[in-house]
Structures are given as C-alpha cells and as structure tokens.
Tab-separated table of C-alpha atoms in Angstrom:
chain	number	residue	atom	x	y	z
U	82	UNK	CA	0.000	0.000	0.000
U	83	UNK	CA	1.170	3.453	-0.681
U	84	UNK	CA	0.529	6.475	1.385
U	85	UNK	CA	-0.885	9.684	-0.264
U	86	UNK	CA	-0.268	9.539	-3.804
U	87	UNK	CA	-1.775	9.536	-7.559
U	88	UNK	CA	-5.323	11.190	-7.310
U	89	UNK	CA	-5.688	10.833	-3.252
U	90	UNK	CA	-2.656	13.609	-2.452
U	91	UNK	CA	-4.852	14.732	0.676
U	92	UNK	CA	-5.871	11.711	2.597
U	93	UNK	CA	-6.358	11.976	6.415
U	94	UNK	CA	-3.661	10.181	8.738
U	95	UNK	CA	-3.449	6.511	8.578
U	96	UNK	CA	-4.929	5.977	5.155
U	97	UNK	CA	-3.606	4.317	2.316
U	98	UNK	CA	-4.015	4.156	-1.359
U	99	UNK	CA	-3.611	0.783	-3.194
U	100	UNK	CA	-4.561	-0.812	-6.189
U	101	UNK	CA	-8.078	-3.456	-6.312
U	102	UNK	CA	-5.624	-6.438	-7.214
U	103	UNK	CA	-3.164	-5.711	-4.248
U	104	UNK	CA	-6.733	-6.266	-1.996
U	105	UNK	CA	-8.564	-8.474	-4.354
U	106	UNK	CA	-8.348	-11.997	-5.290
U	107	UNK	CA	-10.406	-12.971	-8.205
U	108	UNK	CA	-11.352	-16.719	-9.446
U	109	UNK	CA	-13.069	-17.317	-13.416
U	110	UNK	CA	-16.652	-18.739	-12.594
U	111	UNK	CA	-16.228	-21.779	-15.305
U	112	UNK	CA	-16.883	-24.249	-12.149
U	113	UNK	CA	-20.100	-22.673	-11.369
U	114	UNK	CA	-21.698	-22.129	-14.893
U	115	UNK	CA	-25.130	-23.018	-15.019
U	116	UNK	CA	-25.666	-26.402	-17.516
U	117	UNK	CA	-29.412	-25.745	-18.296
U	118	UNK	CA	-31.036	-22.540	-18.864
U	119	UNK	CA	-34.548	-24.013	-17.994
U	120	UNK	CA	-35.061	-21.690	-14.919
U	121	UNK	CA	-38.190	-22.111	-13.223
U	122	UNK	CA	-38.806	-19.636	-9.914
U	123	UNK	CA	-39.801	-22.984	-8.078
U	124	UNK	CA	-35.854	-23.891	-7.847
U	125	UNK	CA	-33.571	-22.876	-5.249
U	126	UNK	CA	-30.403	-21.797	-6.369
U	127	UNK	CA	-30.529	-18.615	-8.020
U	128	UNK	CA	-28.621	-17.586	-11.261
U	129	UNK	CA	-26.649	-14.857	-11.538
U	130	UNK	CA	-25.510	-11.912	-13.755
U	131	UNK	CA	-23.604	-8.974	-12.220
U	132	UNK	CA	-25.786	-6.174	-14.503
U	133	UNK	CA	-28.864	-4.746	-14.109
U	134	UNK	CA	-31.298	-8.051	-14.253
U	135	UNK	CA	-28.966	-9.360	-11.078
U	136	UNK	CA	-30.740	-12.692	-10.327
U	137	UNK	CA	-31.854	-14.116	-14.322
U	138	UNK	CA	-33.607	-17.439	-12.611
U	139	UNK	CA	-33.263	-19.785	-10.502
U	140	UNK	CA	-31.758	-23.837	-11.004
U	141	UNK	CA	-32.547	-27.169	-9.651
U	142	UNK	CA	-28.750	-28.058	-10.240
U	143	UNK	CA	-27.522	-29.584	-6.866
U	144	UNK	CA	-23.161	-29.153	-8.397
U	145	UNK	CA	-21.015	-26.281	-8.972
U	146	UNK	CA	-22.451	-24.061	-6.546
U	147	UNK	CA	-20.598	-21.021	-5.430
U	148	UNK	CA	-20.824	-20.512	-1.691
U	149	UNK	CA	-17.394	-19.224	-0.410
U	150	UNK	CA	-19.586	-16.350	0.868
U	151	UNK	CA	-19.800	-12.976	0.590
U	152	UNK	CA	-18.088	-12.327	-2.362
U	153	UNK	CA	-18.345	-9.757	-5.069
U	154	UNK	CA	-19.230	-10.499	-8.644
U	155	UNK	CA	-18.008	-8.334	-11.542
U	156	UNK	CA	-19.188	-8.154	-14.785
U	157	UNK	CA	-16.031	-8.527	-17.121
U	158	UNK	CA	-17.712	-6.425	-19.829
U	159	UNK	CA	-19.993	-3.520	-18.131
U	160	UNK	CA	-17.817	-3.062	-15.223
U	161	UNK	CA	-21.260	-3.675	-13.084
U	162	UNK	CA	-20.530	-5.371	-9.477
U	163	UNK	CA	-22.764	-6.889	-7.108
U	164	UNK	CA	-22.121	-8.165	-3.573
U	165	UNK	CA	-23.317	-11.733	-2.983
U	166	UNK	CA	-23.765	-13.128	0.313
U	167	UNK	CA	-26.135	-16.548	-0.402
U	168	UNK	CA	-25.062	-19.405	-2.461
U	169	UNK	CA	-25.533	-19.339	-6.568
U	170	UNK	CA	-24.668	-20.402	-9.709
U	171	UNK	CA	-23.668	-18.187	-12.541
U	172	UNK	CA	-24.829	-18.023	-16.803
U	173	UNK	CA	-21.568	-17.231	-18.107
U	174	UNK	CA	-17.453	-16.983	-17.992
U	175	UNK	CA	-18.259	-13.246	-18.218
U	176	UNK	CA	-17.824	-12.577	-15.110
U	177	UNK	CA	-15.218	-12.915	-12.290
U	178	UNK	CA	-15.928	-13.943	-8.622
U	179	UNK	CA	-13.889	-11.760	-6.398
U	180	UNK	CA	-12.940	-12.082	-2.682
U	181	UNK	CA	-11.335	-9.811	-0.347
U	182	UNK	CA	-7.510	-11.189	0.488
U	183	UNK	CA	-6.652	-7.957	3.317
U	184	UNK	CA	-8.277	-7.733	6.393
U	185	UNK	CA	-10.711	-4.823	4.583
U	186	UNK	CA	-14.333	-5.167	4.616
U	187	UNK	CA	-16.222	-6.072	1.660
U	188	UNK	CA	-19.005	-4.200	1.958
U	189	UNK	CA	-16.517	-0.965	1.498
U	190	UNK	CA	-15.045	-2.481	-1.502
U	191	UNK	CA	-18.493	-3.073	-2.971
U	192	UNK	CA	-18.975	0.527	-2.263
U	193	UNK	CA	-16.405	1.800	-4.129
U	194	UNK	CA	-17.128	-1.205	-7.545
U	195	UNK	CA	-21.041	0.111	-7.596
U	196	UNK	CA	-19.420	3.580	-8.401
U	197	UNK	CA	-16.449	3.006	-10.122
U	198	UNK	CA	-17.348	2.446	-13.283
U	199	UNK	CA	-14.866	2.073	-17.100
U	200	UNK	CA	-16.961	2.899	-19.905
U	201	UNK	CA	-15.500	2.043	-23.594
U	202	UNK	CA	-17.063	0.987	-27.035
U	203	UNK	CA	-14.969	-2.057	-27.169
U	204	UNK	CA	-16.327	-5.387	-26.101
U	205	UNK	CA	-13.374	-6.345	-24.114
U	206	UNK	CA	-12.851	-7.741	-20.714
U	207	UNK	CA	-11.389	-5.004	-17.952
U	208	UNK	CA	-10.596	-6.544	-14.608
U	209	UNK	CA	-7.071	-8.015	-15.833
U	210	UNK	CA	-6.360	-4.766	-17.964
U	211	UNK	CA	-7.884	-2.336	-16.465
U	212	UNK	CA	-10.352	-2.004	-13.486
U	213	UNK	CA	-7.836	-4.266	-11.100
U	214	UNK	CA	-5.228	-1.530	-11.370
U	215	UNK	CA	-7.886	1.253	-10.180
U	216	UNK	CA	-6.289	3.060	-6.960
U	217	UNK	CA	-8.510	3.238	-3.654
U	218	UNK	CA	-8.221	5.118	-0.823
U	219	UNK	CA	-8.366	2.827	2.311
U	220	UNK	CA	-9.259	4.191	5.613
U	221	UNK	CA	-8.775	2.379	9.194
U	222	UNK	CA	-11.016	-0.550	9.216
U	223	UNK	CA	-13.396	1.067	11.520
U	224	UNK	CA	-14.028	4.055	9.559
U	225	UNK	CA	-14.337	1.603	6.496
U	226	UNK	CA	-17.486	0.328	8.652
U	227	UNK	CA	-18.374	4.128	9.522
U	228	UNK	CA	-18.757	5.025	5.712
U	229	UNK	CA	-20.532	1.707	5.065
U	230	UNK	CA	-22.736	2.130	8.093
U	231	UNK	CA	-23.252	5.637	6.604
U	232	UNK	CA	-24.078	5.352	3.273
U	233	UNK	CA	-26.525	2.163	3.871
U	234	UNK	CA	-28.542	4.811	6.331
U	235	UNK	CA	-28.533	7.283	3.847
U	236	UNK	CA	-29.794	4.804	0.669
U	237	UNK	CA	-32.493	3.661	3.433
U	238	UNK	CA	-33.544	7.408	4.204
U	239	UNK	CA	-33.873	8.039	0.392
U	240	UNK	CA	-36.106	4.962	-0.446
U	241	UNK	CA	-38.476	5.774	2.279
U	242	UNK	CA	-38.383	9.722	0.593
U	243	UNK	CA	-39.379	7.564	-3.198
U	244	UNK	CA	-41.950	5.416	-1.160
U	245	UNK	CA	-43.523	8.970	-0.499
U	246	UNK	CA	-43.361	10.444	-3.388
C-alpha cells in the first residue's frame, strides 16, 4: 500500500491508497456455470448476472455451486458489481468472482465497484487490464465500517423519501 499519492494527495492520517488487485483476489466462474437454462422460480439456487437483471432465474442443479460467501461479482464487460452473500450459480465466464484477500471489509469495496465504473465501445474484458489496477483510498477498518454504516442509512432514508413520493 502506498501512502498519499496519484489522485488521493490529501488523505487523512493513517490511510492508504492501493490498487483493487493488491486487496482483491479474483477466481473465473467456469466451475459454477449453469448447464441448463430451464429456470423455473420454483428452484432454489438462483442464477446470476452482475448487470442490471442481477438474479436471471433460478436452477434445480444440486453441483457447482458457489458458496465461499460474501463475495463480489463483476461483470467482465460492463464493469457492473454486485455483492453476494447466499449461495448461486452463474450463466456465463463473463464474469469474475472476487474475494477480499486484506483484512478490509467487503461491503466498502463493494462501495467503491457500484461507483467506479470504465466505460468504452470495445467489447473487451477489464478486470485483468484495467479495473484491477484502479487506486482506492483505504481508511482504518473502523471508519471503512463508519462510511458503510453511513451510506446504507442514507440509501435507506432516500427509499423511504421515493416510497412517499
């Protein structure tokens, strides 16, 4: 980890800026590709995509379930991210499956994905090339869980102001 560099000059004390990869592990999803895309909601194990649509059905398939849990999935192409914390299966190798290898919490990480987005007009894949060498600030684990505790309050205050509207 470096302290106070590239586009974080002004950090407070005892943060640090490093890259995703240098916190992030990621593993190819090939084991826990879905065989059969005859979903039916009546199935348990739900299907997933890291864009928009999220959950795309659910399986009866009892192998290749992913349940090293939570994790983070990332779509290879969008740059879309989702954390996971119940057991699934996935519908393609276009994604990776990413887990936390620092003592950081995930939940701050998966803060900083669902913003962070790389936009192009190729159809490439960015974790390896790209999005893996974004820079993050990291704070002291317990203001990681201040920010996190912070912005969940703030996404709960502004669904109940929708629900009123």
């Amino acid at each position: 980890m470096k302290e106070r560099i590239g586009h974080y000059p002004q950090l407070p004390d005892r943060w640090a800026v490093c890259r995703l990869e240098q916190v992030v592990d990621y593993e190819q999803p090939t084991a826990y590709i879905v065989n059969s895309t005859a979903y039916d909601d009546s199935y348990s194990i739900p299907v997933l995509t890291a864009g928009k649509s999220f959950i795309i059905g659910y399986t009866n398939e009892t192998t290749g379930i992913y349940s090293n849990l939570p994790c983070i999935i990332f779509d290879d192409f969008t740059t879309d991210s989702r954390l996971v914390d119940f057991p699934f299966k996935v519908k393609s190798s276009a994604m990776k499956i990413l887990k936390i290898c620092k003592d950081i919490e995930i939940d701050y990480i998966a803060m900083f994905m669902s913003i962070t987005r790389l936009v192009g007009d190729t159809h490439k894949r960015y974790w390896i090339s790209e999005y893996s060498k974004l820079e993050i600030p990291i704070p002291p684990k317990a203001e990681q869980k201040r920010i996190v505790y912070a912005v969940r309050n703030l996404f709960a205050q502004l669904d109940v102001i929708m629900e009123s509207l």
